[in-house]
Tab-separated table of C-alpha atoms in Angstrom:
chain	number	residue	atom	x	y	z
B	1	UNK	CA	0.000	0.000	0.000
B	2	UNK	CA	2.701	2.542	-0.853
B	3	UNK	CA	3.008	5.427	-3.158
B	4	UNK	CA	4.269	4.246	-6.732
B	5	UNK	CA	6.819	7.001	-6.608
B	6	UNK	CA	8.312	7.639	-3.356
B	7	UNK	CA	7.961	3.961	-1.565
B	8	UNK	CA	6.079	5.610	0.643
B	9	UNK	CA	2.877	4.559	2.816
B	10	UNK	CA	0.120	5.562	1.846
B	11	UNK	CA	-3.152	5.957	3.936
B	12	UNK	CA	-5.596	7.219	0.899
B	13	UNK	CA	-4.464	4.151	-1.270
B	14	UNK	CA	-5.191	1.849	1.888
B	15	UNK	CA	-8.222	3.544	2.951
B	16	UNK	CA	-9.702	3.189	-0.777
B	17	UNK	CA	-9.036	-0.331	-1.570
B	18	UNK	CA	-8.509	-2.588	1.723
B	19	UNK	CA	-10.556	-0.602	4.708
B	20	UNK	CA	-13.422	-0.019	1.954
B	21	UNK	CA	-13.951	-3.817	1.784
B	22	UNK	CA	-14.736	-4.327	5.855
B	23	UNK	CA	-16.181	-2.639	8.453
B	24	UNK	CA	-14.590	0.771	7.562
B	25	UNK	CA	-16.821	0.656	3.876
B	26	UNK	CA	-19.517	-0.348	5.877
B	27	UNK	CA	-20.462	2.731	7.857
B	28	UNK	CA	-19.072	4.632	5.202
B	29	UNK	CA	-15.545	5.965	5.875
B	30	UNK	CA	-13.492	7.730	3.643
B	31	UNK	CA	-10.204	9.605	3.598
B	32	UNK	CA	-9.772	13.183	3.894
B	33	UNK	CA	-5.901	14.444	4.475
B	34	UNK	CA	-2.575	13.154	5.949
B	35	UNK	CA	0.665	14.101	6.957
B	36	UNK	CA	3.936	12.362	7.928
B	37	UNK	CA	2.418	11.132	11.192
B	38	UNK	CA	-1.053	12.125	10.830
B	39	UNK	CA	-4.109	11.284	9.018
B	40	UNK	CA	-7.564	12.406	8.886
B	41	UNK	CA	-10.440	10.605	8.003
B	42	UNK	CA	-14.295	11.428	7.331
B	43	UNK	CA	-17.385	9.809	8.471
B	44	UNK	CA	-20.413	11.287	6.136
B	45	UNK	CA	-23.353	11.465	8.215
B	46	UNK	CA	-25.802	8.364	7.556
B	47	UNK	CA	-29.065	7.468	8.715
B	48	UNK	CA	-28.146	3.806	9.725
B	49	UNK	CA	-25.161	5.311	11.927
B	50	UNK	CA	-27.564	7.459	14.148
B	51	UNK	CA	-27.604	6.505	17.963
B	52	UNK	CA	-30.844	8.873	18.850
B	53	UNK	CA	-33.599	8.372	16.234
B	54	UNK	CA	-35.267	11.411	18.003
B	55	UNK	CA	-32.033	13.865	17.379
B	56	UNK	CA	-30.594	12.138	14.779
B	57	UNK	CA	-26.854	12.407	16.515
B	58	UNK	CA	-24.312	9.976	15.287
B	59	UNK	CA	-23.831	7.517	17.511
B	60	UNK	CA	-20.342	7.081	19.279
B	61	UNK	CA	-19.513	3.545	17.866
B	62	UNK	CA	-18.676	5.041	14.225
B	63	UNK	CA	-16.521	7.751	15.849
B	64	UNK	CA	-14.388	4.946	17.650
B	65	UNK	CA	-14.171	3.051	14.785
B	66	UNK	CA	-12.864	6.120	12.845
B	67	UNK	CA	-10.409	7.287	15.534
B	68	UNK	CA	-9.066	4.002	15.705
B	69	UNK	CA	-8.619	3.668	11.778
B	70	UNK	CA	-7.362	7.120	11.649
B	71	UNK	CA	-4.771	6.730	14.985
B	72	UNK	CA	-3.565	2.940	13.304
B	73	UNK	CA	-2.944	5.353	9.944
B	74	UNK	CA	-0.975	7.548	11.858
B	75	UNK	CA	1.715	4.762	12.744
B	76	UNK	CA	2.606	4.098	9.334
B	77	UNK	CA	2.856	7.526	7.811
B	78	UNK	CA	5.705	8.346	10.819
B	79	UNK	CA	7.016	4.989	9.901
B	80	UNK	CA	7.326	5.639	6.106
B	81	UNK	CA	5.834	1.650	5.817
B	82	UNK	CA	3.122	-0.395	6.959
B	83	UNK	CA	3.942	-2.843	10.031
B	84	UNK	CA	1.096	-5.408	11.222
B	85	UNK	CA	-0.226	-3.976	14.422
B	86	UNK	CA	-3.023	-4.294	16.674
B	87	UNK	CA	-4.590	-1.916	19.396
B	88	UNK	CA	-4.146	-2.591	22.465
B	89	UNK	CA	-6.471	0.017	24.322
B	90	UNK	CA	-7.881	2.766	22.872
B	91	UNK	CA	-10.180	5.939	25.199
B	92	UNK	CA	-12.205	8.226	23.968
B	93	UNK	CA	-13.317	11.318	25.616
B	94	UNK	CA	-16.510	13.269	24.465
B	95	UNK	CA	-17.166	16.706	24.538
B	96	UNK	CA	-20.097	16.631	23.026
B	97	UNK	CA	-22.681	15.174	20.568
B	98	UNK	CA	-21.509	15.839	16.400
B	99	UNK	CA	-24.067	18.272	15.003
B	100	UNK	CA	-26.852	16.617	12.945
B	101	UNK	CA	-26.332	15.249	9.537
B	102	UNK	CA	-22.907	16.995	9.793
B	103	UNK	CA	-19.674	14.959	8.824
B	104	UNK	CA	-17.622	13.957	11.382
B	105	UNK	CA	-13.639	14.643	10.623
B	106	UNK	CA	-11.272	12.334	12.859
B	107	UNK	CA	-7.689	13.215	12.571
B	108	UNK	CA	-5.298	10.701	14.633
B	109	UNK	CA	-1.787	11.858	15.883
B	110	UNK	CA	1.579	9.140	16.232
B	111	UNK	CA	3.473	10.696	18.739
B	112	UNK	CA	6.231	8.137	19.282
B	113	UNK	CA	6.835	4.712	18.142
B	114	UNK	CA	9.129	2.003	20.215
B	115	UNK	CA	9.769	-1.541	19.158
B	116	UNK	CA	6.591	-2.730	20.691
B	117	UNK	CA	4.138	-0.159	21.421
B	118	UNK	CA	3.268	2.899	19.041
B	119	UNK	CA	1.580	5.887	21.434
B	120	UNK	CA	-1.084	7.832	19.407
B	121	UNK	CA	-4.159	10.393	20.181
B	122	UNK	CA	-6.422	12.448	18.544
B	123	UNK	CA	-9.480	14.438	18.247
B	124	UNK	CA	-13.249	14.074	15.870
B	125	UNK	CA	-14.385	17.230	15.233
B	126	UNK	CA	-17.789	18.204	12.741
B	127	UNK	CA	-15.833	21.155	10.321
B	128	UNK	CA	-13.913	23.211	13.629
B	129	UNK	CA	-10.994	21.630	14.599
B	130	UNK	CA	-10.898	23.814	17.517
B	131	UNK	CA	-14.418	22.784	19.176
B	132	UNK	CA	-13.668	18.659	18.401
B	133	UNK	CA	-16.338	16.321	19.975
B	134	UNK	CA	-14.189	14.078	21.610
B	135	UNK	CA	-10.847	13.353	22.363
B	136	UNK	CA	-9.035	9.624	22.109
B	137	UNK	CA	-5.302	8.272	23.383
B	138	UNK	CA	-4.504	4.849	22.800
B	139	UNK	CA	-1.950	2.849	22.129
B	140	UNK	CA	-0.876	-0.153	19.293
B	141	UNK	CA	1.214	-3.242	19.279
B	142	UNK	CA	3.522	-4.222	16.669
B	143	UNK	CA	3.066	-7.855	15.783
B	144	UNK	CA	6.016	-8.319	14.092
B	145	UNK	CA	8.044	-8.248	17.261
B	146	UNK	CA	7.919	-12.257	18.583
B	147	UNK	CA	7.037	-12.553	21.869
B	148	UNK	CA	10.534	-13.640	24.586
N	1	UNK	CA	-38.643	-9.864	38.515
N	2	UNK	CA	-40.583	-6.745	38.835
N	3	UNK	CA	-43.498	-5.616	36.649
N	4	UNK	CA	-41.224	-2.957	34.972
N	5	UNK	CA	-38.802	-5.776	33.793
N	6	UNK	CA	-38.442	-5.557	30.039
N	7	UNK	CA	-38.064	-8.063	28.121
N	8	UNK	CA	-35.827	-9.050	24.656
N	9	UNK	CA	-38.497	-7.624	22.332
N	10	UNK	CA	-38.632	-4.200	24.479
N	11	UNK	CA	-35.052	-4.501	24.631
N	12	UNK	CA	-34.187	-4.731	20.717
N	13	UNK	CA	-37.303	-1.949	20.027
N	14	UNK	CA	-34.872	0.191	21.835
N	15	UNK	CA	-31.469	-0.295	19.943
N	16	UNK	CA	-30.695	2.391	17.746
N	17	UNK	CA	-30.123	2.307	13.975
N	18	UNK	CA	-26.642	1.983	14.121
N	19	UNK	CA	-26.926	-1.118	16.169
N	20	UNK	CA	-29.392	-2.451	13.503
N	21	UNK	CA	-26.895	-1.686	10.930
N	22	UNK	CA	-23.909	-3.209	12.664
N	23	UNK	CA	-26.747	-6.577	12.437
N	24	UNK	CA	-26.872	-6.592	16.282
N	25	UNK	CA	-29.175	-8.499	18.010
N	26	UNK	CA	-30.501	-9.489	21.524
N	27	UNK	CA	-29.406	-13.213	22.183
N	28	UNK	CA	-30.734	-12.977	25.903
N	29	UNK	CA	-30.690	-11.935	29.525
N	30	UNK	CA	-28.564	-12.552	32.467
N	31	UNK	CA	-30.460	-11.172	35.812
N	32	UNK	CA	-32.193	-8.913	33.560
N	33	UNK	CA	-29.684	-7.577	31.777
N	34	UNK	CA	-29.365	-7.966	27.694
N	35	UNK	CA	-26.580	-10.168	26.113
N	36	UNK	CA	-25.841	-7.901	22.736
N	37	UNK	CA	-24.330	-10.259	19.405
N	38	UNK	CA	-23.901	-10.081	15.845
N	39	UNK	CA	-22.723	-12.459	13.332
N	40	UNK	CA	-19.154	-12.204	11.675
N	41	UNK	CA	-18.817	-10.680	8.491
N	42	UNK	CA	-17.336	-8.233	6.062
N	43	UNK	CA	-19.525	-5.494	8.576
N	44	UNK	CA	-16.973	-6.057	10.855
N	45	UNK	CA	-14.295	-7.132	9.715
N	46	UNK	CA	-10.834	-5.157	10.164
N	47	UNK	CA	-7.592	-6.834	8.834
N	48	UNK	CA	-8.786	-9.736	6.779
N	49	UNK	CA	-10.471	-12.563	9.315
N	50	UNK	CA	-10.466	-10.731	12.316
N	51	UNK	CA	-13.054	-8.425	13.920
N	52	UNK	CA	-12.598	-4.981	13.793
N	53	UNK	CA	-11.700	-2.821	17.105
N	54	UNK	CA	-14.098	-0.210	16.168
N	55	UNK	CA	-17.050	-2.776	15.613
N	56	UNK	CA	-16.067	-4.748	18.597
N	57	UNK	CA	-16.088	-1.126	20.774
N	58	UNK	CA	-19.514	-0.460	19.245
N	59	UNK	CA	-21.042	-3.552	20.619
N	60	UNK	CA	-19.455	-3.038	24.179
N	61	UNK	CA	-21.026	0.135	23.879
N	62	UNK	CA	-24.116	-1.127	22.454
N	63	UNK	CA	-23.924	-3.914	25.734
N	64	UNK	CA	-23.876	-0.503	28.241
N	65	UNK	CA	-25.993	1.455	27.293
N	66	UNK	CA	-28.437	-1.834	26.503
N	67	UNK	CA	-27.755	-2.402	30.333
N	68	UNK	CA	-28.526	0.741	31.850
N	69	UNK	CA	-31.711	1.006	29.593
N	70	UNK	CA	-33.101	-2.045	30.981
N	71	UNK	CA	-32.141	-1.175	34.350
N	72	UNK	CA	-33.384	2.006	34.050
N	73	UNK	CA	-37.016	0.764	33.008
N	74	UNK	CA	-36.693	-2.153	35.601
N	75	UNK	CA	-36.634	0.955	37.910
N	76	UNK	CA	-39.477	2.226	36.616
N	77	UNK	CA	-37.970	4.931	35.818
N	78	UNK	CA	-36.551	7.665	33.070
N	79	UNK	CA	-33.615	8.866	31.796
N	80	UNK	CA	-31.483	10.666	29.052
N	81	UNK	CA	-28.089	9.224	28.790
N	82	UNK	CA	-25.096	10.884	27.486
N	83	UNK	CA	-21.433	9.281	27.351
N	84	UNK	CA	-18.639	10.828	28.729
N	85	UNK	CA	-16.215	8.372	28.137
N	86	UNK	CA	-15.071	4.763	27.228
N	87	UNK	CA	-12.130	2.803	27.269
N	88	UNK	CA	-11.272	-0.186	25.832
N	89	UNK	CA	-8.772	-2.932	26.549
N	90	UNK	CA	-8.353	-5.512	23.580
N	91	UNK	CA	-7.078	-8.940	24.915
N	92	UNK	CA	-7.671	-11.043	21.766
N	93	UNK	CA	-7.874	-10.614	18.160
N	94	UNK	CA	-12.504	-11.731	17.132
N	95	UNK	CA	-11.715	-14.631	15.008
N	96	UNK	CA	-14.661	-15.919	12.399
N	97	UNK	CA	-16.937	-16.901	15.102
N	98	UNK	CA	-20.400	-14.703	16.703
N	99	UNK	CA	-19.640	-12.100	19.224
N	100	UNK	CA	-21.434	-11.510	22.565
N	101	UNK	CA	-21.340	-8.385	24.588
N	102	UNK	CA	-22.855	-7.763	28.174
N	103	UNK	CA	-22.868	-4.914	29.955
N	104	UNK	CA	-22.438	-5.019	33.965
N	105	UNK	CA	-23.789	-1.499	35.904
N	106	UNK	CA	-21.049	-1.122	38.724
N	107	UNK	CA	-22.811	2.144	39.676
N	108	UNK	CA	-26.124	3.457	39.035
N	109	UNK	CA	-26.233	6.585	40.674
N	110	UNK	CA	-28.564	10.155	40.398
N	111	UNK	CA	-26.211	12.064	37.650
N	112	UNK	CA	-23.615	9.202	36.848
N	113	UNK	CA	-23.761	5.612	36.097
N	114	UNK	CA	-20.026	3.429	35.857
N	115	UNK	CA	-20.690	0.148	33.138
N	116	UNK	CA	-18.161	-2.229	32.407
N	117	UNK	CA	-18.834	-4.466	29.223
N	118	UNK	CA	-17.135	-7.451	28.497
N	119	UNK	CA	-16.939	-9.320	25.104
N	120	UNK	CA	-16.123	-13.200	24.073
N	121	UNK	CA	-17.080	-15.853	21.215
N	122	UNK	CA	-17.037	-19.450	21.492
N	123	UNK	CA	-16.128	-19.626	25.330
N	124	UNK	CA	-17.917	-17.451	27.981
N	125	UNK	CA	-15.140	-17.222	30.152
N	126	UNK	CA	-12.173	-15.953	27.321
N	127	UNK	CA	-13.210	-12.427	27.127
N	128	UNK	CA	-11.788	-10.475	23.963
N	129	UNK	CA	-12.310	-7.347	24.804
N	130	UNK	CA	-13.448	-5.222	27.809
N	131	UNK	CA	-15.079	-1.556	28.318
N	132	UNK	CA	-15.361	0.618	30.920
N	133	UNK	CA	-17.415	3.306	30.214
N	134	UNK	CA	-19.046	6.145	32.206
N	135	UNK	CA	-22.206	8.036	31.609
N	136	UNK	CA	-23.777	10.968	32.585
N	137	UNK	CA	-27.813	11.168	33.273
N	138	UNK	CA	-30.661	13.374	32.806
N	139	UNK	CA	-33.845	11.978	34.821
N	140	UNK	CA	-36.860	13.132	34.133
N	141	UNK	CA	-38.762	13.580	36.462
């Protein structure tokens, strides 16, 4: 899943062909922007992903699902490459409920990688990065290191 | 058993749309409380033959606030729930296998209510993941 010029990993390719074929196609993710050691993601607002039918709010399990997509991203744009990973515990904070039939953004954040754990956090916001709706930290394993 | 116990129907009537969509269902009660499931599948799939850690934290979520619903109504009571936080421990990757969530209410207080969900497949007692997640209510009154 790397760029066909630089080698590089890269998290639109991935999000486009693999995550579109599992859960991440199914509620509808797509990719919006990334960085060397960020991503961000978008979650399109959707009926079927409401948690409220009376307000129509998105309900929190797409948000986790994007933060964690968008935090797992994260790892392998600081690393230049993909590495098989898992997470390992991921917390999300809300501030509040997403606006109505607004798209959520989620932009996840690698802020250091060892040999076996890579440290990440981020923030879902619905268009102001500066009023986000919740807040995540988490952490990921590297699989490819064998267990001593 | 109370008059105000609800029972699977009651419970699935009140699962939201994204539950429906994630193909979640009510596979049964344990002291009153709903056991939350859903089949494997390309829905939740995340690297190829294992669940998804977003899918599997919807359905611990799904499990809590499932739990405090029920026990809620059991009450006879009302309330407006709003999260204010979960966090989830994976201890195993889902294999290709149904997934069970239940969500235990360590707290059910006036304003705040502590769950803890816990989530396993073939065998009860190998949990794959775990939730804690807290909750803030609005009772009407």
């Amino acid at each position: 899943m790397s760029d066909a010029r630089t080698g590089e990993f890269d998290p639109r390719l991935f999000t486009e062909t693999i995550s579109s074929h599992g859960h991440g196609g199914h509620i509808g993710l797509e990719y919006h922007d990334h960085g060397v050691g960020w991503v961000e993601l978008k979650l399109p607002w959707r009926e079927e992903l409401v948690g409220d039918s009376e307000t129509g709010i998105l309900a929190s399990g797409p948000i986790i699902s994007m933060m964690d997509n968008a935090t797992s991203l994260s790892v392998w744009t600081k690393l230049g490459t993909f590495r098989p990973q898992v997470t390992l515990d991921l917390r999300v904070d809300y501030m509040r409920a997403a606006k109505p039939k607004a798209t959520v953004y989620g932009r996840g954040e690698c802020y250091q990688i060892k040999r076996s754990i890579a440290f990440v956090r981020g923030i879902a916001h619905d268009g102001d990065p500066d009023d986000p709706v919740a807040h995540v930290a988490g952490t990921f394993i590297n699989l490819d290191v064998s267990a001593s | 058993m109370t008059e105000h116990d609800p029972d699977i129907e009651s419970i699935v009537a009140m699962l939201p749309p994204f539950a429906h969509h994630m193909g979640m269902t009510v596979t049964g009660l344990e002291d009153g409380l709903p056991v939350i499931s859903y089949d494997f599948g390309p829905g939740v799939t995340g690297r190829p033959g294992f669940l998804h850690g977003g899918a599997l934290s919807g359905l611990l979520e799904v499990a809590a606030y499932s739990a405090l619903r029920a026990r809620i109504a059991q009450d006879g009571a009302k309330a407006q729930l709003k999260p204010v936080n979960v966090t989830v421990d994976f201890m195993r990757g889902g294999r290709q296998h149904r997934t069970f969530a239940l969500g235990k209410i360590t707290r059910l207080g006036q304003r705040v209510a502590n769950v803890e969900s816990v989530a396993w497949q073939l065998d009860r007692h190998k949990i794959i993941a775990a939730a804690r997640l807290n909750f803030l209510l609005k009772r009407e009154v």
